[in-house]
């Protein structure tokens, strides 16, 4: 059955389509209700089903005789080490760590926050949470203590799991002081912290801290706890327009079904295949495609601690593909641009046997045609863009390689994936004709695996996603559909930016800059960056009488953003300007500023004053 047939069936008969897809998952109680619309526009999938996600990802493969197959290859060029866990070993480690959690009083529904580097223990801990029905919330290590504190206060974890350090190519990042700092800023206090001591740095332990290995040595393995399909598996915080991060909720049942379907039909990966998502467990790509999806389908997943270049060199990715026989690689376009910069002709690829690689999947930011062409030429395999977001957890638009490989078109992530009724609307909510730009929305219900709501914030979900166009989910991206039904995603329509595939809120960065005593007001926009896709540029208006040299101010602002948001914000450019263009009601014209910076929009100032301000800052906007 081809793409068109499956796509149409998914929309005309969602219960039949997803009911069939649900047979790929082991249920304790099979669902009889597929799409539950009783609380529409909040939808639930498989609402009377009961299962355990960890059982589906680990136990069932061992029971089916795949215990000796590698489940996880840990590859860490930054520590010069590697380790493989078979499914049987993974089961052993996960069930023992589930015992650790149980000993600490963690039960179904309790939250557990993880702040972990890219080590197997991070995957083991996530699966152990799933095993006992606890809700994990992984926080990316590149965020500052302040951001970690905000997430701790929202998720209110019973236990926090962390490590003594993470390893960046240029430094060892001490995690424990960052966690202590976050806890001193947070209102919520967990019962316990469990710290993985790594040989590169020893962490000082406090009263509530427990040594990871000591607890593991004492623990007794525990089995899987049944949970409702609609119970939360995890919360993953992501950036929104405002400063407060949004807790994206993922359920158990819809998630397992959707990820299993996507592995087979989008990525063409099945039992025994080796699959590598070169992302971080702190991002949604890491949750879905390092941890859950490959394990749910019985594939072998790689967890990679390092960067694509530098440690040891720009051949790092090709070496891993050759050493482990990787069939599918998934990363962000930025990683490919970083490799290209070091190895413009792809000469290092020829030095490695990459013949196992059947496709390169790219997501997380727009795939520019130049990078697409280069990767296609040097790798000689299909380069497959796929568009999605933390909220959806799996692709909205992709080229379904397993279902029916369709022609690839540069600049487009191809076609809407079954389950997603994608439309492009104008400002009045009317559908626009082909090749016309508008807001990309998805007609409700969203398919299984997508967010049912925000953590403890139904109203925020309704206001932020479902109210702009009633009956539709607003993606926050703009774009168009061409005559062949291919989607083109052009960028965010809000104040979210994407730096090296990392999603950031300009509002959060602005709030950090505003704490500087010399700053009267500021605006941050994302500007084009040849390597990272976008980078933040701050426009700062000084308080009258502020006595600070622009260069010194710039240094201080960069340091403030690093301290309050984190190194991941990659803030480097600070421009002092005489004023910021505003609407009559005083709102900064960020959209106009973004438009000028992108060269896509003529200034539409609201007053004569704004014309002057825009003329003054335009050279800085256009770089
Ligand atoms: N813990 C602590 N610090 C971190 C971190 C982590 N987990 N991740 C990143 N940082 C730091 C970096 O060390 C860097 O700090 P610096 O300013 O002191 O050098 C800063 O945050 C910015 O990081 P990054 O934007 O990643 O830049 P980079 O120059 O270190 O690396 C790339 C650039 C392109 C190699 C890297 O961004 C990359 O591999 N990107 C792929 C993107 C990706 O995986 N996206 C996920 C979605 S698929
Ligand atoms: P995140 O939630 O971190 O995955 O970021 C999601 C956002 O990244 C989307 O809303 C898009 O703006 C952008 N994005 C992700 N993948 C793509 C893609 N393939 N093409 C264009 N933009 C993308």
Coordinates of N, CA and C and ligand atoms in Angstrom, one line a residue, residues 116-117 140-143 166 168-171 173 175 278-280 283 285 306-309 317 330-332 334-335 338 363-365 499-502 531-532 562 566-570 572, ligand 1:
X116 N 21.8 15.1 32.7 CA 22.8 14.0 32.5 C 23.6 14.3 31.2
X117 N 24.8 13.9 31.2 CA 25.5 13.9 30.0 C 25.1 12.7 29.1
X140 N 18.4 19.5 29.3 CA 19.7 19.6 28.5 C 20.8 20.2 29.3
X141 N 22.0 19.6 29.2 CA 23.1 20.1 30.0 C 23.7 21.5 29.7
X142 N 23.3 22.0 28.5 CA 23.8 23.3 28.1 C 23.1 24.5 28.7
X143 N 22.0 24.2 29.5 CA 21.3 25.3 30.1 C 21.9 25.7 31.5
X166 N 29.9 16.7 32.7 CA 29.7 16.4 31.2 C 31.0 16.8 30.6
X168 N 32.6 18.5 27.3 CA 32.6 19.3 26.0 C 34.0 19.2 25.5
X169 N 34.2 19.3 24.1 CA 35.5 19.2 23.6 C 36.6 20.1 24.2
X170 N 36.1 21.3 24.6 CA 37.1 22.3 25.1 C 37.1 22.4 26.7
X171 N 36.3 21.6 27.3 CA 36.3 21.7 28.8 C 35.4 20.6 29.5
X173 N 32.6 20.0 32.0 CA 31.5 20.8 32.6 C 31.1 20.2 33.9
X175 N 28.8 19.4 36.5 CA 27.3 19.4 36.6 C 26.8 19.6 38.1
X278 N 22.3 11.2 16.1 CA 23.4 12.0 16.7 C 22.8 13.3 17.3
X279 N 22.1 13.2 18.4 CA 21.5 14.4 19.0 C 21.9 14.2 20.5
X280 N 21.1 14.8 21.4 CA 21.3 14.7 22.8 C 20.1 14.3 23.5
X283 N 17.1 16.7 24.2 CA 16.2 17.2 23.1 C 15.2 16.1 22.7
X285 N 14.6 14.9 19.8 CA 15.2 13.9 18.9 C 15.9 12.8 19.7
X306 N 30.0 13.3 22.1 CA 31.0 14.1 21.3 C 30.3 14.9 20.3
X307 N 31.2 15.6 19.5 CA 30.7 16.5 18.4 C 31.1 15.8 17.1
X308 N 30.5 16.4 16.0 CA 30.8 15.8 14.7 C 32.2 16.1 14.2
X309 N 32.8 17.2 14.8 CA 34.1 17.6 14.4 C 35.0 17.9 15.6
X317 N 32.1 11.0 12.4 CA 30.8 10.4 12.1 C 31.0 9.2 11.1
X330 N 20.8 10.1 11.8 CA 19.8 11.2 12.0 C 20.6 12.3 12.7
X331 N 20.7 13.5 12.1 CA 21.3 14.6 12.9 C 20.7 15.9 12.4
X332 N 21.3 17.0 12.8 CA 20.8 18.3 12.4 C 21.7 18.8 11.2
X334 N 23.2 21.5 10.9 CA 24.4 22.2 11.5 C 25.5 21.3 11.6
X335 N 25.3 20.0 12.0 CA 26.4 19.1 12.1 C 27.1 18.8 10.8
X338 N 29.1 21.8 9.8 CA 30.4 21.8 10.6 C 31.4 20.8 10.0
X363 N 17.0 17.0 10.6 CA 15.9 17.7 11.2 C 16.4 18.6 12.2
X364 N 15.4 19.4 12.8 CA 15.8 20.3 13.9 C 15.9 21.8 13.5
X365 N 16.1 22.0 12.2 CA 16.2 23.3 11.6 C 16.0 23.2 10.1
X499 N 19.2 27.8 17.1 CA 20.6 28.0 17.0 C 21.3 26.6 17.0
X500 N 22.0 26.2 15.9 CA 22.6 24.9 15.8 C 21.6 23.8 16.1
X501 N 20.4 23.9 15.6 CA 19.4 22.9 15.9 C 18.8 22.9 17.3
X502 N 19.2 23.9 18.1 CA 18.7 24.1 19.5 C 17.7 25.2 19.5
X531 N 27.0 28.7 9.9 CA 27.3 27.4 10.5 C 26.1 27.0 11.3
X532 N 25.5 27.8 12.1 CA 24.5 27.4 13.1 C 23.1 27.7 12.6
X562 N 25.1 33.8 29.4 CA 25.7 32.5 29.6 C 25.4 32.1 31.0
X566 N 22.5 30.0 29.7 CA 23.4 28.9 29.5 C 24.3 29.1 28.2
X567 N 25.4 28.3 28.1 CA 26.2 28.4 27.0 C 25.5 28.1 25.7
X568 N 24.5 27.2 25.8 CA 23.8 26.8 24.6 C 23.1 28.0 23.8
X569 N 22.9 29.1 24.5 CA 22.3 30.3 23.8 C 23.3 30.9 22.8
X570 N 24.6 30.5 23.0 CA 25.6 30.9 22.0 C 25.5 32.4 21.6
X572 N 26.7 36.0 21.1 CA 28.1 36.6 20.8 C 27.9 38.0 20.4
Ligands
LIG1 N1 26.6 20.7 28.3 C1 27.3 21.8 28.6 N2 27.6 22.7 27.6 C2 27.1 22.5 26.4 C3 26.4 21.4 26.1 C4 26.1 20.4 27.1 N3 25.4 19.3 26.9 N4 26.0 21.4 24.8 C5 26.6 22.5 24.2 N5 27.2 23.2 25.2 C6 28.0 24.4 25.1 C7 29.1 24.2 24.1 O1 30.3 23.7 24.8 C8 29.4 25.7 23.7 O2 30.1 26.3 24.7 P1 31.3 27.4 24.3 O3 30.5 28.6 24.0 O4 32.0 27.5 25.6 O5 32.1 26.8 23.2 C9 28.0 26.3 23.6 O6 27.2 25.4 24.5 C10 27.3 26.3 22.3 O7 27.2 24.9 21.8 P2 26.9 24.5 20.3 O8 25.9 25.5 19.8 O9 26.6 23.1 20.2 O10 28.2 24.9 19.5 P3 29.6 24.1 19.3 O11 30.5 25.1 18.7 O12 30.1 23.5 20.6 O13 29.2 22.9 18.3 C11 28.1 22.0 16.4 C12 28.7 23.2 17.1 C13 27.5 22.3 15.1 C14 29.3 21.0 16.2 C15 27.1 21.3 17.4 O14 26.1 22.3 17.7 C16 26.3 20.2 16.8 O15 26.8 19.1 16.8 N6 25.1 20.4 16.5 C17 24.2 19.3 16.1 C18 22.9 19.8 16.6 C19 22.0 18.8 17.3 O16 22.5 17.8 17.6 N7 20.8 19.2 17.5 C20 19.8 18.5 18.1 C21 18.6 18.3 17.3 S1 18.7 17.1 16.0

